[in-house]
mmCIF file of C-alpha atoms in Angstrom:
data_model
loop_
_atom_site.group_PDB
_atom_site.id
_atom_site.type_symbol
_atom_site.label_atom_id
_atom_site.label_comp_id
_atom_site.label_asym_id
_atom_site.label_seq_id
_atom_site.Cartn_x
_atom_site.Cartn_y
_atom_site.Cartn_z
ATOM 1 C CA UNK H 1 -0.170 0.235 0.082
ATOM 2 C CA UNK H 2 1.561 3.198 -1.156
ATOM 3 C CA UNK H 3 1.586 6.273 1.408
ATOM 4 C CA UNK H 4 -1.329 8.202 -0.210
ATOM 5 C CA UNK H 5 -3.546 4.794 0.341
ATOM 6 C CA UNK H 6 -2.392 4.421 3.744
ATOM 7 C CA UNK H 7 -3.249 8.188 4.764
ATOM 8 C CA UNK H 8 -6.497 7.585 2.949
ATOM 9 C CA UNK H 9 -6.943 4.238 5.039
ATOM 10 C CA UNK H 10 -6.217 5.975 8.334
ATOM 11 C CA UNK H 11 -8.694 9.036 7.519
ATOM 12 C CA UNK H 12 -11.390 6.423 6.683
ATOM 13 C CA UNK H 13 -11.168 4.797 10.074
ATOM 14 C CA UNK H 14 -10.982 7.789 12.185
ATOM 15 C CA UNK H 15 -14.332 9.070 10.570
ATOM 16 C CA UNK H 16 -15.901 5.437 11.411
ATOM 17 C CA UNK H 17 -14.837 6.357 14.940
ATOM 18 C CA UNK H 18 -16.512 9.635 14.784
ATOM 19 C CA UNK H 19 -19.513 8.224 13.468
ATOM 20 C CA UNK H 20 -19.818 5.316 15.892
ATOM 21 C CA UNK H 21 -18.225 6.025 19.237
ATOM 22 C CA UNK H 22 -19.008 2.576 20.633
ATOM 23 C CA UNK H 23 -17.035 1.092 18.456
ATOM 24 C CA UNK H 24 -13.838 2.747 20.020
ATOM 25 C CA UNK H 25 -15.241 2.277 23.925
ATOM 26 C CA UNK H 26 -16.172 -1.392 22.779
ATOM 27 C CA UNK H 27 -12.075 -1.669 21.913
ATOM 28 C CA UNK H 28 -11.200 0.457 25.085
ATOM 29 C CA UNK H 29 -13.186 -2.257 27.202
ATOM 30 C CA UNK H 30 -11.855 -5.087 25.344
ATOM 31 C CA UNK H 31 -8.032 -4.060 25.901
ATOM 32 C CA UNK H 32 -9.315 -2.828 30.125
ATOM 33 C CA UNK H 33 -10.508 -6.469 30.547
ATOM 34 C CA UNK H 34 -7.513 -8.015 28.888
ATOM 35 C CA UNK H 35 -5.190 -6.177 31.219
ATOM 36 C CA UNK H 36 -7.120 -7.380 34.663
ATOM 37 C CA UNK H 37 -5.681 -10.323 35.657
ATOM 38 C CA UNK H 38 -7.828 -13.527 35.978
ATOM 39 C CA UNK H 39 -8.394 -15.458 39.126
ATOM 40 C CA UNK H 40 -5.991 -17.962 38.540
ATOM 41 C CA UNK H 41 -3.256 -15.803 37.220
ATOM 42 C CA UNK H 42 -4.005 -13.948 40.846
ATOM 43 C CA UNK H 43 -3.907 -17.080 43.029
ATOM 44 C CA UNK H 44 -0.190 -17.840 41.086
ATOM 45 C CA UNK H 45 1.181 -14.598 42.245
ATOM 46 C CA UNK H 46 0.065 -15.036 46.137
ATOM 47 C CA UNK H 47 1.170 -18.846 45.814
ATOM 48 C CA UNK H 48 4.548 -17.176 44.387
ATOM 49 C CA UNK H 49 4.722 -14.393 47.193
ATOM 50 C CA UNK H 50 4.079 -17.048 49.914
ATOM 51 C CA UNK H 51 6.698 -19.430 48.737
ATOM 52 C CA UNK H 52 9.529 -16.866 48.297
ATOM 53 C CA UNK H 53 8.864 -15.308 51.856
ATOM 54 C CA UNK H 54 8.859 -19.124 53.131
ATOM 55 C CA UNK H 55 12.260 -19.623 51.451
ATOM 56 C CA UNK H 56 13.455 -16.275 53.098
ATOM 57 C CA UNK H 57 12.274 -17.368 56.311
ATOM 58 C CA UNK H 58 14.002 -20.804 56.463
ATOM 59 C CA UNK H 59 17.013 -18.783 55.312
ATOM 60 C CA UNK H 60 17.115 -16.487 58.025
ATOM 61 C CA UNK H 61 16.520 -19.272 60.388
ATOM 62 C CA UNK H 62 19.280 -21.243 59.189
ATOM 63 C CA UNK H 63 21.609 -18.311 59.611
ATOM 64 C CA UNK H 64 20.220 -17.338 62.968
ATOM 65 C CA UNK H 65 21.192 -21.032 64.147
ATOM 66 C CA UNK H 66 24.322 -20.673 62.388
ATOM 67 C CA UNK H 67 25.376 -17.434 64.602
ATOM 68 C CA UNK H 68 23.899 -19.179 67.369
ATOM 69 C CA UNK H 69 26.544 -21.758 67.136
ATOM 70 C CA UNK H 70 28.706 -19.532 66.954
ATOM 71 C CA UNK H 71 28.468 -17.347 69.731
ATOM 72 C CA UNK H 72 28.424 -21.092 71.820
ATOM 73 C CA UNK H 73 31.782 -22.051 70.165
ATOM 74 C CA UNK H 74 32.898 -18.528 71.055
ATOM 75 C CA UNK H 75 31.750 -18.867 74.778
ATOM 76 C CA UNK H 76 33.146 -22.160 75.300
ATOM 77 C CA UNK H 77 36.531 -20.673 74.091
ATOM 78 C CA UNK H 78 36.268 -18.042 76.365
ATOM 79 C CA UNK H 79 35.183 -20.282 79.373
ATOM 80 C CA UNK H 80 38.312 -22.319 78.563
ATOM 81 C CA UNK H 81 40.882 -19.375 78.323
ATOM 82 C CA UNK H 82 39.401 -17.611 80.969
ATOM 83 C CA UNK H 83 38.042 -20.236 83.293
ATOM 84 C CA UNK H 84 36.601 -19.305 86.868
ATOM 85 C CA UNK H 85 40.004 -19.941 88.417
ATOM 86 C CA UNK H 86 39.247 -18.288 91.548
ATOM 87 C CA UNK H 87 39.032 -20.604 94.464
ATOM 88 C CA UNK H 88 37.325 -19.964 97.927
ATOM 89 C CA UNK H 89 40.237 -19.746 99.680
ATOM 90 C CA UNK H 90 42.392 -17.299 97.766
ATOM 91 C CA UNK H 91 43.161 -14.217 99.435
ATOM 92 C CA UNK H 92 42.296 -10.542 97.426
ATOM 93 C CA UNK H 93 44.678 -7.999 98.385
ATOM 94 C CA UNK H 94 42.264 -4.708 97.620
ATOM 95 C CA UNK H 95 43.127 -1.105 97.470
ATOM 96 C CA UNK H 96 39.987 0.444 98.208
ATOM 97 C CA UNK H 97 39.874 3.799 97.342
ATOM 98 C CA UNK H 98 43.207 4.628 98.162
ATOM 99 C CA UNK H 99 43.275 2.467 101.390
ATOM 100 C CA UNK H 100 45.326 -0.376 100.827
ATOM 101 C CA UNK H 101 46.306 -3.576 102.720
ATOM 102 C CA UNK H 102 42.760 -4.583 102.518
ATOM 103 C CA UNK H 103 43.042 -8.511 102.630
ATOM 104 C CA UNK H 104 40.241 -10.551 102.162
ATOM 105 C CA UNK H 105 38.731 -14.197 101.374
ATOM 106 C CA UNK H 106 37.103 -14.409 97.865
ATOM 107 C CA UNK H 107 34.426 -16.125 99.177
ATOM 108 C CA UNK H 108 33.417 -13.539 101.596
ATOM 109 C CA UNK H 109 33.118 -11.278 98.427
ATOM 110 C CA UNK H 110 31.066 -13.807 96.524
ATOM 111 C CA UNK H 111 28.827 -15.486 99.281
ATOM 112 C CA UNK H 112 25.723 -13.785 97.253
ATOM 113 C CA UNK H 113 25.906 -15.560 94.110
ATOM 114 C CA UNK H 114 23.685 -13.271 91.884
ATOM 115 C CA UNK H 115 25.434 -9.952 93.020
ATOM 116 C CA UNK H 116 27.424 -8.420 90.971
ATOM 117 C CA UNK H 117 30.092 -8.424 93.574
ATOM 118 C CA UNK H 118 30.024 -11.847 93.165
ATOM 119 C CA UNK H 119 30.348 -11.976 89.908
ATOM 120 C CA UNK H 120 33.384 -9.409 89.820
ATOM 121 C CA UNK H 121 35.320 -11.406 92.136
ATOM 122 C CA UNK H 122 34.421 -14.775 90.760
ATOM 123 C CA UNK H 123 38.229 -15.135 89.450
ATOM 124 C CA UNK H 124 37.213 -15.064 85.682
ATOM 125 C CA UNK H 125 38.019 -11.293 85.576
ATOM 126 C CA UNK H 126 41.008 -11.011 87.720
ATOM 127 C CA UNK H 127 43.057 -10.358 84.879
ATOM 128 C CA UNK H 128 41.645 -7.371 83.462
ATOM 129 C CA UNK H 129 40.472 -5.505 86.696
ATOM 130 C CA UNK H 130 42.237 -2.338 87.308
ATOM 131 C CA UNK H 131 45.137 -2.615 90.012
ATOM 132 C CA UNK H 132 47.345 -0.396 91.617
ATOM 133 C CA UNK H 133 51.365 -0.439 91.084
ATOM 134 C CA UNK H 134 51.886 -2.713 94.095
ATOM 135 C CA UNK H 135 49.143 -5.093 92.139
ATOM 136 C CA UNK H 136 46.497 -4.748 94.666
ATOM 137 C CA UNK H 137 42.831 -4.951 92.825
ATOM 138 C CA UNK H 138 41.456 -1.625 92.995
ATOM 139 C CA UNK H 139 37.922 -0.857 94.003
ATOM 140 C CA UNK H 140 36.779 2.735 93.449
ATOM 141 C CA UNK H 141 34.366 2.988 96.453
ATOM 142 C CA UNK H 142 34.664 5.232 99.798
ATOM 143 C CA UNK H 143 36.772 3.027 102.378
ATOM 144 C CA UNK H 144 34.547 3.709 105.052
ATOM 145 C CA UNK H 145 31.441 1.948 103.366
ATOM 146 C CA UNK H 146 33.223 -0.776 101.854
ATOM 147 C CA UNK H 147 34.713 -1.389 105.158
ATOM 148 C CA UNK H 148 31.148 -1.648 106.624
ATOM 149 C CA UNK H 149 30.298 -4.147 103.807
ATOM 150 C CA UNK H 150 33.124 -6.325 104.143
ATOM 151 C CA UNK H 151 32.397 -6.251 108.029
ATOM 152 C CA UNK H 152 28.875 -7.632 106.898
ATOM 153 C CA UNK H 153 29.946 -10.128 104.801
ATOM 154 C CA UNK H 154 32.521 -11.606 107.452
ATOM 155 C CA UNK H 155 29.714 -11.881 110.110
ATOM 156 C CA UNK H 156 27.070 -13.292 107.797
ATOM 157 C CA UNK H 157 29.780 -15.859 106.839
ATOM 158 C CA UNK H 158 30.689 -16.951 110.478
ATOM 159 C CA UNK H 159 27.002 -17.238 111.253
ATOM 160 C CA UNK H 160 26.138 -18.809 108.055
ATOM 161 C CA UNK H 161 28.725 -21.469 109.305
ATOM 162 C CA UNK H 162 26.933 -21.808 112.540
ATOM 163 C CA UNK H 163 23.648 -22.281 111.212
ATOM 164 C CA UNK H 164 22.527 -18.626 111.645
ATOM 165 C CA UNK H 165 22.077 -15.070 110.278
ATOM 166 C CA UNK H 166 23.194 -11.395 111.091
ATOM 167 C CA UNK H 167 20.367 -10.153 113.578
ATOM 168 C CA UNK H 168 18.719 -6.839 112.275
ATOM 169 C CA UNK H 169 20.185 -4.424 115.053
ATOM 170 C CA UNK H 170 23.730 -5.479 114.197
ATOM 171 C CA UNK H 171 23.274 -4.609 110.018
ATOM 172 C CA UNK H 172 25.183 -1.638 108.683
ATOM 173 C CA UNK H 173 23.410 1.871 109.606
ATOM 174 C CA UNK H 174 21.207 2.678 106.163
ATOM 175 C CA UNK H 175 22.446 5.826 104.818
ATOM 176 C CA UNK H 176 22.202 7.101 101.163
ATOM 177 C CA UNK H 177 25.837 6.834 100.353
ATOM 178 C CA UNK H 178 25.919 3.064 101.616
ATOM 179 C CA UNK H 179 22.754 2.143 100.055
ATOM 180 C CA UNK H 180 23.552 3.547 96.735
ATOM 181 C CA UNK H 181 27.105 1.548 96.766
ATOM 182 C CA UNK H 182 24.578 -1.296 97.579
ATOM 183 C CA UNK H 183 22.597 -1.045 94.840
ATOM 184 C CA UNK H 184 25.483 -0.702 92.237
ATOM 185 C CA UNK H 185 26.324 -3.916 93.534
ATOM 186 C CA UNK H 186 22.806 -5.433 93.517
ATOM 187 C CA UNK H 187 23.445 -6.129 97.180
ATOM 188 C CA UNK H 188 20.113 -4.287 98.892
ATOM 189 C CA UNK H 189 18.382 -7.451 99.236
ATOM 190 C CA UNK H 190 21.408 -9.279 100.540
ATOM 191 C CA UNK H 191 22.546 -6.782 103.318
ATOM 192 C CA UNK H 192 18.524 -5.803 104.456
ATOM 193 C CA UNK H 193 16.548 -8.221 102.479
ATOM 194 C CA UNK H 194 12.974 -9.084 103.730
ATOM 195 C CA UNK H 195 11.801 -7.690 107.157
ATOM 196 C CA UNK H 196 8.447 -8.716 106.874
ATOM 197 C CA UNK H 197 7.596 -9.158 110.508
ATOM 198 C CA UNK H 198 4.599 -10.837 112.347
ATOM 199 C CA UNK H 199 3.122 -13.600 114.380
ATOM 200 C CA UNK H 200 6.126 -15.625 114.311
ATOM 201 C CA UNK H 201 3.665 -18.426 115.516
ATOM 202 C CA UNK H 202 1.334 -18.163 112.903
ATOM 203 C CA UNK H 203 3.607 -18.512 109.527
ATOM 204 C CA UNK H 204 6.803 -19.905 108.404
ATOM 205 C CA UNK H 205 9.236 -17.871 105.910
ATOM 206 C CA UNK H 206 12.093 -19.186 103.464
ATOM 207 C CA UNK H 207 14.201 -17.452 100.889
ATOM 208 C CA UNK H 208 13.996 -19.713 97.893
ATOM 209 C CA UNK H 209 16.220 -17.455 95.968
ATOM 210 C CA UNK H 210 18.146 -14.458 96.079
ATOM 211 C CA UNK H 211 15.767 -11.606 97.045
ATOM 212 C CA UNK H 212 12.725 -14.049 96.877
ATOM 213 C CA UNK H 213 11.076 -14.922 100.150
ATOM 214 C CA UNK H 214 8.242 -17.518 100.465
ATOM 215 C CA UNK H 215 5.711 -17.156 103.300
ATOM 216 C CA UNK H 216 3.351 -19.867 104.238
ATOM 217 C CA UNK H 217 0.399 -19.820 107.032
ATOM 218 C CA UNK H 218 0.326 -22.537 109.382
ATOM 219 C CA UNK H 219 -2.871 -24.827 109.517
ATOM 220 C CA UNK H 220 -5.418 -25.337 111.809
ATOM 221 C CA UNK H 221 -6.280 -28.284 113.614
ATOM 222 C CA UNK H 222 -8.368 -29.637 111.144
ATOM 223 C CA UNK H 223 -5.525 -28.513 108.155
ATOM 224 C CA UNK H 224 -7.172 -25.473 106.941
ATOM 225 C CA UNK H 225 -4.602 -22.495 106.580
ATOM 226 C CA UNK H 226 -5.135 -19.883 108.841
ATOM 227 C CA UNK H 227 -5.401 -16.198 108.080
ATOM 228 C CA UNK H 228 -2.045 -14.209 108.942
ATOM 229 C CA UNK H 229 -1.014 -10.511 108.439
ATOM 230 C CA UNK H 230 3.209 -9.332 107.793
ATOM 231 C CA UNK H 231 3.914 -6.066 107.412
ATOM 232 C CA UNK H 232 7.131 -4.393 106.167
ATOM 233 C CA UNK H 233 8.345 -2.101 109.208
ATOM 234 C CA UNK H 234 10.163 1.166 108.510
ATOM 235 C CA UNK H 235 11.524 1.409 111.940
ATOM 236 C CA UNK H 236 13.698 -1.959 111.976
ATOM 237 C CA UNK H 237 15.838 -0.964 109.318
ATOM 238 C CA UNK H 238 15.313 2.774 108.139
ATOM 239 C CA UNK H 239 14.230 1.784 104.789
ATOM 240 C CA UNK H 240 10.690 2.319 103.329
ATOM 241 C CA UNK H 241 9.759 0.413 100.172
ATOM 242 C CA UNK H 242 8.880 1.710 96.869
ATOM 243 C CA UNK H 243 7.920 -1.362 95.486
ATOM 244 C CA UNK H 244 7.114 -5.603 96.140
ATOM 245 C CA UNK H 245 5.549 -8.300 94.266
ATOM 246 C CA UNK H 246 3.529 -10.665 95.742
ATOM 247 C CA UNK H 247 2.288 -13.796 94.227
ATOM 248 C CA UNK H 248 -0.369 -15.888 95.995
ATOM 249 C CA UNK H 249 -0.201 -19.412 94.824
ATOM 250 C CA UNK H 250 -3.497 -21.057 93.499
ATOM 251 C CA UNK H 251 -5.888 -21.640 96.351
ATOM 252 C CA UNK H 252 -4.392 -19.071 98.572
ATOM 253 C CA UNK H 253 -6.245 -15.927 99.680
ATOM 254 C CA UNK H 254 -6.237 -13.113 101.573
ATOM 255 C CA UNK H 255 -5.328 -9.274 100.639
ATOM 256 C CA UNK H 256 -2.313 -7.314 99.775
ATOM 257 C CA UNK H 257 -1.368 -3.606 99.336
ATOM 258 C CA UNK H 258 -0.631 -0.254 101.848
ATOM 259 C CA UNK H 259 -2.333 0.605 105.142
ATOM 260 C CA UNK H 260 -1.528 3.319 107.839
ATOM 261 C CA UNK H 261 0.000 1.194 110.662
ATOM 262 C CA UNK H 262 1.558 1.659 113.936
ATOM 263 C CA UNK H 263 5.254 1.631 113.242
ATOM 264 C CA UNK H 264 6.489 1.636 116.696
ATOM 265 C CA UNK H 265 9.887 -0.650 115.917
ATOM 266 C CA UNK H 266 8.419 -3.598 117.096
ATOM 267 C CA UNK H 267 9.235 -6.793 115.281
ATOM 268 C CA UNK H 268 5.901 -8.384 115.431
ATOM 269 C CA UNK H 269 2.744 -7.434 113.910
ATOM 270 C CA UNK H 270 -0.870 -8.309 115.005
ATOM 271 C CA UNK H 271 -1.745 -11.957 114.308
ATOM 272 C CA UNK H 272 -4.644 -10.777 112.621
ATOM 273 C CA UNK H 273 -5.366 -7.156 110.623
ATOM 274 C CA UNK H 274 -7.713 -8.546 108.381
ATOM 275 C CA UNK H 275 -8.332 -6.287 105.858
ATOM 276 C CA UNK H 276 -11.740 -6.801 104.818
ATOM 277 C CA UNK H 277 -12.883 -4.333 107.394
ATOM 278 C CA UNK H 278 -12.877 -0.475 107.218
ATOM 279 C CA UNK H 279 -9.344 1.350 106.960
ATOM 280 C CA UNK H 280 -9.749 4.883 106.761
ATOM 281 C CA UNK H 281 -6.587 5.263 105.285
ATOM 282 C CA UNK H 282 -5.106 2.429 102.904
ATOM 283 C CA UNK H 283 -5.480 0.716 99.287
ATOM 284 C CA UNK H 284 -5.490 -2.856 99.166
ATOM 285 C CA UNK H 285 -6.950 -5.721 97.148
ATOM 286 C CA UNK H 286 -9.195 -8.248 98.569
ATOM 287 C CA UNK H 287 -8.111 -12.009 96.405
ATOM 288 C CA UNK H 288 -11.313 -13.560 97.521
ATOM 289 C CA UNK H 289 -13.651 -10.790 97.014
ATOM 290 C CA UNK H 290 -11.675 -9.702 93.720
ATOM 291 C CA UNK H 291 -12.339 -6.034 94.744
ATOM 292 C CA UNK H 292 -9.950 -3.304 95.599
ATOM 293 C CA UNK H 293 -10.598 -0.641 98.228
ATOM 294 C CA UNK H 294 -9.332 2.566 99.013
ATOM 295 C CA UNK H 295 -9.466 5.283 101.674
ATOM 296 C CA UNK H 296 -12.577 6.116 103.748
ATOM 297 C CA UNK H 297 -15.853 7.681 102.192
ATOM 298 C CA UNK H 298 -18.291 10.257 104.173
ATOM 299 C CA UNK H 299 -19.954 6.758 105.268
ATOM 300 C CA UNK H 300 -17.071 5.513 107.164
ATOM 301 C CA UNK H 301 -16.247 2.560 104.783
ATOM 302 C CA UNK H 302 -13.506 1.787 102.414
ATOM 303 C CA UNK H 303 -14.116 3.131 99.008
ATOM 304 C CA UNK H 304 -14.578 0.224 96.555
ATOM 305 C CA UNK H 305 -11.916 1.053 93.765
ATOM 306 C CA UNK H 306 -12.254 -1.770 91.327
ATOM 307 C CA UNK H 307 -14.425 -5.096 91.734
ATOM 308 C CA UNK H 308 -14.896 -8.111 89.513
ATOM 309 C CA UNK H 309 -11.334 -7.974 88.892
ATOM 310 C CA UNK H 310 -9.910 -10.848 86.613
ATOM 311 C CA UNK H 311 -8.775 -12.993 89.160
ATOM 312 C CA UNK H 312 -9.417 -16.510 90.360
ATOM 313 C CA UNK H 313 -7.447 -17.339 93.170
ATOM 314 C CA UNK H 314 -9.143 -21.061 93.456
ATOM 315 C CA UNK H 315 -7.938 -22.012 89.956
ATOM 316 C CA UNK H 316 -4.705 -19.873 89.178
ATOM 317 C CA UNK H 317 -2.326 -17.837 91.067
ATOM 318 C CA UNK H 318 -2.485 -14.190 91.562
ATOM 319 C CA UNK H 319 0.486 -12.036 90.891
ATOM 320 C CA UNK H 320 0.312 -8.159 91.886
ATOM 321 C CA UNK H 321 3.116 -5.717 91.888
ATOM 322 C CA UNK H 322 2.362 -2.703 94.460
ATOM 323 C CA UNK H 323 4.223 0.481 94.213
ATOM 324 C CA UNK H 324 4.160 3.955 95.848
ATOM 325 C CA UNK H 325 4.311 5.951 92.484
ATOM 326 C CA UNK H 326 4.209 9.765 93.642
ATOM 327 C CA UNK H 327 4.860 12.224 96.243
ATOM 328 C CA UNK H 328 7.599 13.294 98.280
ATOM 329 C CA UNK H 329 8.367 12.369 102.186
ATOM 330 C CA UNK H 330 5.916 14.139 104.596
ATOM 331 C CA UNK H 331 3.241 14.860 101.605
ATOM 332 C CA UNK H 332 0.460 12.890 100.368
ATOM 333 C CA UNK H 333 1.480 10.129 98.263
ATOM 334 C CA UNK H 334 -0.032 7.920 95.556
ATOM 335 C CA UNK H 335 0.066 4.165 95.889
ATOM 336 C CA UNK H 336 -0.871 1.477 93.187
ATOM 337 C CA UNK H 337 -1.875 -2.054 93.012
ATOM 338 C CA UNK H 338 -1.294 -3.483 89.381
ATOM 339 C CA UNK H 339 -2.466 -7.140 88.297
ATOM 340 C CA UNK H 340 -0.732 -9.297 85.731
ATOM 341 C CA UNK H 341 -3.329 -8.687 82.988
ATOM 342 C CA UNK H 342 -2.397 -4.933 83.426
ATOM 343 C CA UNK H 343 -5.026 -3.618 85.510
ATOM 344 C CA UNK H 344 -4.254 -0.755 87.893
ATOM 345 C CA UNK H 345 -5.712 0.422 91.258
ATOM 346 C CA UNK H 346 -4.299 3.509 92.558
ATOM 347 C CA UNK H 347 -4.890 6.126 95.585
ATOM 348 C CA UNK H 348 -3.644 9.096 97.097
ATOM 349 C CA UNK H 349 -2.891 8.181 100.710
ATOM 350 C CA UNK H 350 -1.802 10.700 103.705
ATOM 351 C CA UNK H 351 1.704 9.246 104.785
ATOM 352 C CA UNK H 352 2.207 10.309 108.013
ATOM 353 C CA UNK H 353 5.480 11.549 109.903
ATOM 354 C CA UNK H 354 7.126 8.440 111.063
ATOM 355 C CA UNK H 355 8.074 9.614 114.428
ATOM 356 C CA UNK H 356 7.460 6.265 116.219
ATOM 357 C CA UNK H 357 3.956 6.808 115.133
ATOM 358 C CA UNK H 358 1.752 5.958 111.960
ATOM 359 C CA UNK H 359 3.081 5.641 108.581
ATOM 360 C CA UNK H 360 1.861 3.810 105.638
ATOM 361 C CA UNK H 361 3.423 0.540 105.366
ATOM 362 C CA UNK H 362 3.087 -2.578 103.011
ATOM 363 C CA UNK H 363 1.193 -5.301 104.293
ATOM 364 C CA UNK H 364 0.130 -8.781 103.215
ATOM 365 C CA UNK H 365 -2.775 -10.420 104.861
ATOM 366 C CA UNK H 366 -2.828 -14.026 103.739
ATOM 367 C CA UNK H 367 -3.991 -17.771 104.221
ATOM 368 C CA UNK H 368 -1.709 -20.358 102.431
ATOM 369 C CA UNK H 369 1.663 -19.505 100.756
ATOM 370 C CA UNK H 370 2.999 -16.304 99.213
ATOM 371 C CA UNK H 371 5.948 -15.538 97.406
ATOM 372 C CA UNK H 372 7.372 -12.279 97.706
ATOM 373 C CA UNK H 373 10.294 -10.336 95.488
ATOM 374 C CA UNK H 374 11.247 -7.527 93.644
ATOM 375 C CA UNK H 375 11.575 -4.866 96.433
ATOM 376 C CA UNK H 376 12.880 -1.584 95.919
ATOM 377 C CA UNK H 377 13.665 1.000 98.518
ATOM 378 C CA UNK H 378 13.312 4.482 99.042
ATOM 379 C CA UNK H 379 16.901 5.355 99.426
ATOM 380 C CA UNK H 380 16.666 9.108 98.421
ATOM 381 C CA UNK H 381 14.407 9.762 101.551
ATOM 382 C CA UNK H 382 17.133 8.467 103.930
#
């Protein structure tokens, strides 16, 4: 076809489209339908993507396993070349803040196995620790504070060998500087530990792990666990708690929280405070009732802060975290109780000046077995 004929044909086609627009639309529609993939094509595409992701996941899992294996090899290699060569009977020479000629047995420093102090002096890091020119291991701490710690550790070691512990009255006085050092070495719970007190004939307590205490109420003549109460007094150590975790085992019941209580320095608490009755200044959760109570209202009854809580003590354990979350010394403070599901109950309480009088204290009223851990102390108030 000559160029002239081509131009005539194109012109005729254009004229036809103008005369019959549906012809052009039909062609465009057919083209549009042709561009849309059918269901089978879409399914194949999804299958390809899923297959690709599956292969990618397998590759990443293989790489992760190889890295884990390599890490394990490195750890074993390190441990073989840096063994815990320290012996319990090693005598370690220390330079504490410039004070030299301090000698101490290794097992004195490592008796709290989960502390940072024990890890530091395990023997594994002796070669890499800072030393003075005479080869003494340098400890950058105040000599007086570290000396108090050593004195306590030595007493504890001797008493443990005789089946006892260091009485509360013979533990170091809690000061901000001393307790800051203990927190650095993760030794607060080792030195001051749990000082929950109550009727000694009504419950037993056992440290089942570092910083974790198991409380168990004694049973009555018919083998039913009796209700008993423990509090964490301020007067024994000068320390107040900011936080603690209580876990009531399956079947255990009672109440837990913060209540204004007479802290006269005694080492006992009433045999049963029974936190189901009115307390003007407190916030606590009753496990069996599944209710949380706050300070008294105008009717002289405790305000209900929450009810029908998602706990069931007869079927599962009940874990709670109790915190003091706000306020400063001699002022109103906010206290909270948080359940494992994230439910939080809080209330503002008046915390009286604890001059051998009342103050807000952590309290656990329980029947059965309760595990207490996660203690944090208000050392900034010392």
